[in-house]
Each structure stands twice: as C-alpha cells, then as structure tokens.
Amino acid sequence: MKSLLPPLKDDHAVVKPASSGEWVLDDNSLLKRISDGLKTTEFDYNAEDLISIPDVWARTAVVKNALFDESHSLHKRIQSEWRGLIGLIALASYHKMSLSVDIVNIESLKSAPFKTETKVTEIDGNFGAVLNAILPNTVLAQGMNWNEIGAIKIDQRPVGLIVPSTLVCPTKFYSGIVKEIPWFDGKQLIDPSIASDIKPEEILVLKNYLTTLENSMSGATISDRYSFDGILGELKKFKESCEKRVASYSSGLLDIQGFKRSAINLTLPSHPIYDALKLISEFDAGGQHAFETLIKPRSGLEAHVQGFILIDPDMPNIIGRSASDIRIWDTISIEKINKDKKTKNQLVKSLEVEKYILVSPEDIFTDKLCIFPSDTDGIIEHSNQIDRQYLYPLKSTVLSIFSPDYIRDNCKIIDNGTSFMVSLRVNLHDHLNNKFEYTITREYLEKDVVTYLNQPEIAAVWPNFKHPKWGPIFLLLQWKSSGHGSTKITFFYKRS
Amino acid sequence: LKKEAINKLTPPLLPELYSALAAAKFFNEDKSASGIYHIASDQSGTINWSDIPEINENENFVRKQFAQTIRFSLASKEIYMPALLDNWSNIKSEAWFKKLFNNAGIQTKDQDDNKESIALINGYCETYLKWIADMILYSEFEGLSQNLIQAELFANKNNDSESLNVFLDEKLPDHKLKLFSKIIHGVKATDLSNIFYDLNDSKGNSNATGLGLFIEQLYKSSDVKGVIQ
C-alpha cells in the first residue's frame, strides 16, 4: 500500500482531531480544506496535458474535441499546434527539413504488430489488436476511414498523424524534432501566420494551401457534420489570420505570379480530401528574388557575378531591426541562418546557381591588423588616419567587390587607444533597387594587432609597384566562400 | 495486458477496514449526523489498536473480536481441524472429543457424515486468516507500520515481483506455535495449551447442537482476557 495523497502544506486549514481512533464529525467544507491544503504543484493547462484514463487513441480524441470547442481548456493550444502542423506540410519547401509520411495500415497491424524483431517474448498483448478493437469512427467525409492513417515525419521522426477526423493531428512530444522551425516557440508548434520569422511570400503559399484544402472539402460528401463544419471553420479562420498577416506588410513583397508544385512528394492513404493535403506548392516570382543586402559588383565584373549578398550577424543591432525581419534571400532571414547552419549551406548553393555570392565580415576582414614600426615610410595608396603606418586589414577577395579607390575612400580606421576600429562603408540594395548605406565594422584588440611586414593576404599591398609600361594587372582569385564550394574569378584592373 | 495482471486480485487494505467498521457503526446506531466524519491516528507512521474505531459502546470490542476470531481460526487450522479431518479413531479417547462430540450425539462412525462440514469450517478459518494476513502485510510499507497483529507468525509475503501474494504457513513449526498468545498486540491472551485445557474441561452448557457445540466452545475458549492499554 502506498500513500495516495501528498502531504499537507505548512499553511493548511485542516484542524487536527483532538482524539485518535474516534470518528470526528466536521462540516462539508472539510474535503475542500483538505483538497486546498495538499502540497501539490499548480496545474497549468498550458504546460500539462489533460490527465485521463489511458487510451491509445486519446490524442486524436483530445485534438478533435479541443480544436472545435472554444470553451475547451486546451482549445488555444491545440489550435496553435494544428495550424503549426499544417504549416509544416504546406511550407515544406521553405523550412528545408525532410518531410515524409508513412502510411500505417491499422488493420494489418492486428496480425503483424511488430515490424522489427523483438527480444521480449513473454508479452502476450498485441498493441495492433488494441488499436483495432477501439478504433475511432469519426470521419469528415464519406470514403474516409481509420483503417489507414499516415504518420507525418520530420527528418524521419514522427511529429503528427494524418487522420480522417481532423486531417492532421500533432503528436504529444515533438519539441526536439522541430526546434529549428520558425513557428516553434520552444515548447510547441504555433500558428505560422503569427510567427516572427516568416516572410509574406510564405504566408501566401500557406494561404494558397488552405484554399486548396477548402476547395477539396467542398467537393466531398459529408459524413460527420459536426467535425466537417468544425474543420472547415478552422481552415477559414486560419486563412483569415494569414490574410491579416499579409496585409501587415507595407512593402518589400515579391511580385507573386502564381504557385507551382513543389518537388516534395507525399504518399497518403487514398481518401477524399487527402489529395489536397499532398499539394505542396512554392510561389512563382517569375525568376525574381527578394533580398535586402545586395552589394553590387564593381565595374567590369557584372558579366561574371550578379552581386554579393551580405550577411552580417551584427546588422540587427546596427540598424535596429530584428534578425527575423532582415531578408537575406527570398524567405531566408538572418535569424533562420543563425538558427540552422544547414540553411546557410543551402543558401550558398542557391546563390551560386543565380551567380550571387554570399559574403560575411569574415570574408572581408583579415584576422590580424598590421601596424608598421614607427620609422616606416609613408604609404601613398591610402591616407593616414592613425599615427602609424598600417595595412588595410582586408582580404584580397575584397578586390572583386570594391575597387582600390573605393576602398581608399570608404575604409576608416580609428585608434581607440586600446583597440582599433576598422569600418567599411557599403551601399546595400534590395530587390526593388532601393539603396541604403551600411557600415561593416571589425574591432581589433591588442592581441589582434601585429607589426610584421610580411603579413600575408593584405589587400592594401596590391598593387604595390608602379611602372610606366605596366598598365593592366591580371589577378586570379580563388574565393572560398565560408568553406563551402569555391568560386574562381579572373579579372583585370587597369590602373588609372 | 499480461494474463497475470488480469487475474490478479486487489488485496484488502487497512483503509477498507476503517470503512467497514464505519458501516458497522452506522448500522449499530439509530441515527447519524449530517457532515463528514474523519479520524486520526495517535502516532504518525504507526497504526495501533487505539487508532481503530469502535462500532458500539463496548470498550475494545473490535480488538477483542478480531483477537478471538484469529485465535479461533488459527487453533482450528493448526490443531483441531487436522485431527478432525484425519481418522476419528485417533482422537476418540480425548476428553474434548467425548465432551463436545459424543455428548452432542456425534460418534466416531459419523465421521463421513460430518466430513464436508468440517472441511467447510476449515476452509473458512483459512480464508479468514488469509484475509487478515493480506490486509496486514500489504498495508505495511516504508513509512507506515502497524502494531495490531503479528501476521508474519502464521503467513508469509512473497516478495517476488512476478507473483506478489501472501500465503499461509502450511503447518506452523513449534517455535511459532509457542508464540500463539503473542499474535495479537495489546491483549492479555492465553496460549494453545490453555485452550486445550478449556475444551477438555468444558461443561457443555449450551443450546448448540451437532458440530456447533465444539465450534462454539472452541470460539469461547479462544477469547482474550483483557487488553493492555
């Protein structure tokens, strides 16, 4: 026997009986005083699930009941998760995680409950038989059934089910699987249309997906009226939320010409409405791309490179905008890149196809700043901004972006006494050809300063000779962009 | 579910004894007040006889009744029922047999006619002892002990996790039989030899008939002489 109740709190209001072994009469408030006095943790509906008798189909029942019933204590949470799971499917082209659906035949599980070999031989029970014995029966439309359902997986790990009562049903535990998804709040999936790091074009794709689902439902023959109307109502509200979000963007939207089918192919049970769940789309901007941090290539390089897309982790602080708000490329923001390194790698490849190159401050500034000894002759290629002669702490690759004259005019170095602050002013362009000025900075602490003459890879020493008969200089650069892939650029610069 | 789990019986527990005694008290009284009854134990972590509620005005009635019935059941199971289930020729010369069987009109030749009744009484005694042992041994856990009955003197708890159950000792060894008077805490009780003397010394003043005479006398002889506060 074990104690069934927790102990009483120190400040409980239960009066101890004066005697033992005798029944003591008290009024009906005794049970409440005991209940209130128990040392329990506060029940938080947002954090805990409903506690009930175990049922293998409990989750699908809870999701169905809570999704349509605004008075249900879990309504808001389940609605958020349901929308989040739909977003995972609809926006699979953009979150870049591997989405798949495994069809589960419940009927066949009864006779073959284990796919893998099990060493546990003494278990007599058959989970598959239990699933069959108490199979739910609510279906949205005629032709749907519970004999075949789908297991929605992200990176081969389950996050939800395809079921005929609510179309999708999030599982209870998935937080470790979707933590890089922009509409995951650290505990659960949320409504993508209110997530911060989501671009208007993604919302339009989501809205288009919801419209397709709605249209598919209108062509189906209703089976369970309550659930059917409930799902239809939820889709409508979800769409309205998307429209509200799109309307909140005042500018910067790509000119969406339509939607095209994604290459992502899902296999679902052959039921009505499920066909629409498979229709994952991408927006079609007619080859246009959206960006905000383009540095145009220097004169003479336009034929080889469309431009350089700057990604600077300090940019949100410098310009006072959130990381999720700064659009690097189409639907990718600084925050997305910060969250998931895979995104950056994929972005580099996408940019290469379009002849753009991703650059970050690490690609521009050298690791060390070279300050010459005090008796060094003056360097004529750049103005003296500090007491000592110095080399520009810029990597040679910078010369494929900026001309030496540009660097001379826009690179500043300030001696702060304990460190040197180097900055390079650039013009950033968005896809609508709006321009704004931005300054890339790098602080060099004492440990980052060297005084050797043979500092390698210093752009400032190029070109460091003059000859009246030597006009053009040919330079071969091998640009290793953030360690992924390589871009070779051959160009010439004619001295003025 | 495992088959064992389906077949497993929920053991009786001490809280159920409280509710049973409360029900007995309710039926013993003409009226009861409206409200919530609750009860406390004197000592945290231990249940003593003083914590067990009474069901009527007789002081220590519950304790004495439990003690008497346990002693009756154990004496029956260990001493008298084995003899009565064996050949009566072996006991026909015993004083208690002559006084409580022959005087009730039951002779040695009537053994077969009484065999079934004796087996049923023996079964009742074993079931009662098993119920008591289950309740006592299952109710004890870390943090709660009891000073009511030394059930381990006639039963054992199997701690094998695969088959949690309590079983009665098939035949008590002598050293346990010698502790017969100690089985119930907090009572002044006699040992088995006193019961034997009582039966042999029986006057047979009773309206009971047949086997009832022996059973009644054995039950009376199994009583306790008082309680230790």
XYZ file of C-alpha atoms in Angstrom, chain B residues 41-213:
173
model
C -4.222 8.057 14.356
C -2.322 8.887 17.503
C 1.127 8.250 16.207
C 2.259 9.296 12.768
C 3.517 6.343 10.748
C 2.133 3.611 13.019
C -1.369 2.238 13.465
C -2.194 0.881 16.902
C -5.359 -0.699 18.236
C -6.187 2.609 19.895
C -6.461 4.067 16.387
C -9.084 1.533 15.295
C -12.575 2.932 15.862
C -15.219 1.122 17.872
C -18.523 0.060 16.384
C -20.589 0.080 19.591
C -20.474 1.102 23.243
C -18.482 -1.968 24.352
C -14.963 -0.897 25.081
C -12.268 -2.584 22.961
C -14.945 -4.658 21.273
C -13.301 -4.594 17.831
C -9.891 -5.524 19.159
C -11.253 -8.388 21.234
C -13.404 -9.700 18.394
C -10.529 -9.689 15.971
C -8.281 -11.376 18.520
C -10.818 -14.059 19.347
C -11.606 -14.888 15.732
C -7.953 -15.003 14.714
C -7.106 -17.243 17.665
C -10.103 -19.465 16.915
C -9.178 -19.739 13.240
C -5.544 -20.462 13.921
C -6.243 -23.034 16.649
C -8.710 -24.728 14.325
C -6.393 -24.742 11.350
C -3.303 -25.855 13.240
C -4.611 -28.239 15.891
C -8.222 -29.341 15.717
C -9.180 -29.432 12.059
C -6.228 -31.631 11.061
C -7.303 -34.057 13.782
C -10.940 -33.949 12.722
C -10.079 -34.378 9.064
C -7.973 -37.433 9.965
C -9.343 -40.726 11.272
C -11.506 -40.042 14.315
C -10.347 -43.323 15.868
C -7.133 -41.469 16.748
C -8.980 -38.920 18.914
C -11.959 -40.829 20.171
C -10.358 -41.202 23.620
C -9.609 -37.492 24.001
C -11.633 -35.741 26.688
C -12.581 -32.785 24.450
C -13.869 -35.165 21.745
C -16.007 -37.093 24.178
C -17.427 -33.931 25.769
C -18.047 -31.914 22.647
C -18.811 -34.583 20.067
C -20.144 -37.644 21.847
C -22.301 -35.526 24.123
C -23.703 -33.783 21.046
C -24.686 -37.135 19.638
C -21.806 -37.461 17.194
C -19.964 -40.790 17.294
C -16.796 -41.980 15.610
C -18.883 -43.791 12.979
C -20.453 -40.488 11.968
C -17.180 -39.117 10.637
C -18.104 -39.375 6.985
C -21.427 -37.566 7.568
C -19.560 -34.606 9.092
C -16.599 -34.599 6.757
C -17.952 -31.938 4.416
C -18.980 -29.588 7.222
C -15.583 -29.863 8.841
C -13.851 -29.182 5.541
C -16.036 -26.079 5.071
C -15.247 -24.767 8.566
C -11.562 -25.401 7.944
C -11.830 -23.542 4.663
C -13.496 -20.617 6.421
C -10.704 -20.437 9.003
C -8.002 -20.492 6.332
C -9.782 -17.841 4.248
C -10.197 -15.606 7.276
C -6.532 -15.917 8.234
C -5.506 -15.247 4.638
C -7.679 -12.099 4.571
C -6.149 -10.820 7.803
C -2.614 -11.634 6.628
C -3.203 -9.973 3.260
C -4.542 -6.824 4.866
C -1.742 -6.555 7.405
C 1.183 -7.468 5.189
C 0.059 -5.485 2.127
C -0.794 -2.409 4.171
C 2.680 -2.064 5.585
C 5.093 -0.041 3.537
C 8.001 2.244 4.096
C 6.686 4.999 6.312
C 3.723 3.093 7.750
C 3.798 0.204 10.197
C 1.170 -1.385 12.411
C 1.046 -2.732 15.939
C -2.148 -4.712 15.506
C -1.383 -8.266 14.523
C 1.821 -10.246 14.009
C 0.622 -11.797 10.787
C 4.088 -12.990 9.943
C 3.701 -15.592 12.692
C 1.278 -17.534 10.504
C 1.757 -16.135 6.992
C 4.461 -15.066 4.611
C 4.613 -12.437 1.925
C 6.193 -13.484 -1.331
C 8.326 -10.560 -2.460
C 8.975 -11.986 -5.863
C 7.820 -9.201 -8.167
C 6.348 -11.669 -10.642
C 3.891 -13.114 -8.116
C 3.074 -10.772 -5.286
C 0.968 -12.698 -2.854
C 0.601 -13.760 0.745
C 0.385 -17.409 1.679
C -0.344 -19.121 4.960
C 2.219 -21.413 6.509
C 1.102 -24.935 5.703
C 1.992 -26.206 9.161
C 3.316 -23.914 11.840
C 6.592 -25.008 13.400
C 6.729 -25.440 17.166
C 8.554 -22.177 17.821
C 5.745 -20.254 16.165
C 3.034 -22.207 17.941
C 4.656 -21.217 21.225
C 4.082 -17.585 20.300
C 0.346 -18.145 19.830
C -0.559 -15.840 22.734
C 1.528 -13.051 21.201
C -0.119 -12.922 17.780
C -2.409 -10.022 18.625
C -0.768 -6.951 20.074
C -2.234 -5.252 23.093
C -4.292 -8.136 24.535
C -3.971 -10.440 27.508
C -4.220 -13.828 25.853
C -3.660 -17.441 26.699
C -1.669 -19.946 24.728
C -2.829 -23.057 22.873
C -2.487 -25.305 25.888
C -4.989 -23.180 27.819
C -7.484 -23.565 25.016
C -6.882 -27.296 25.087
C -7.498 -27.407 28.844
C -10.631 -25.332 28.406
C -12.028 -27.728 25.836
C -11.224 -30.740 27.984
C -12.810 -29.033 30.956
C -15.907 -27.981 29.083
C -19.187 -28.320 30.902
C -21.154 -28.458 27.696
C -23.697 -25.905 28.901
C -25.012 -24.822 25.547
C -28.007 -24.977 23.310
C -25.753 -25.728 20.339
C -26.220 -28.999 18.546
C -24.059 -31.270 16.433
C -20.721 -29.808 15.373
C -21.939 -26.456 16.671
C -21.168 -27.479 20.229
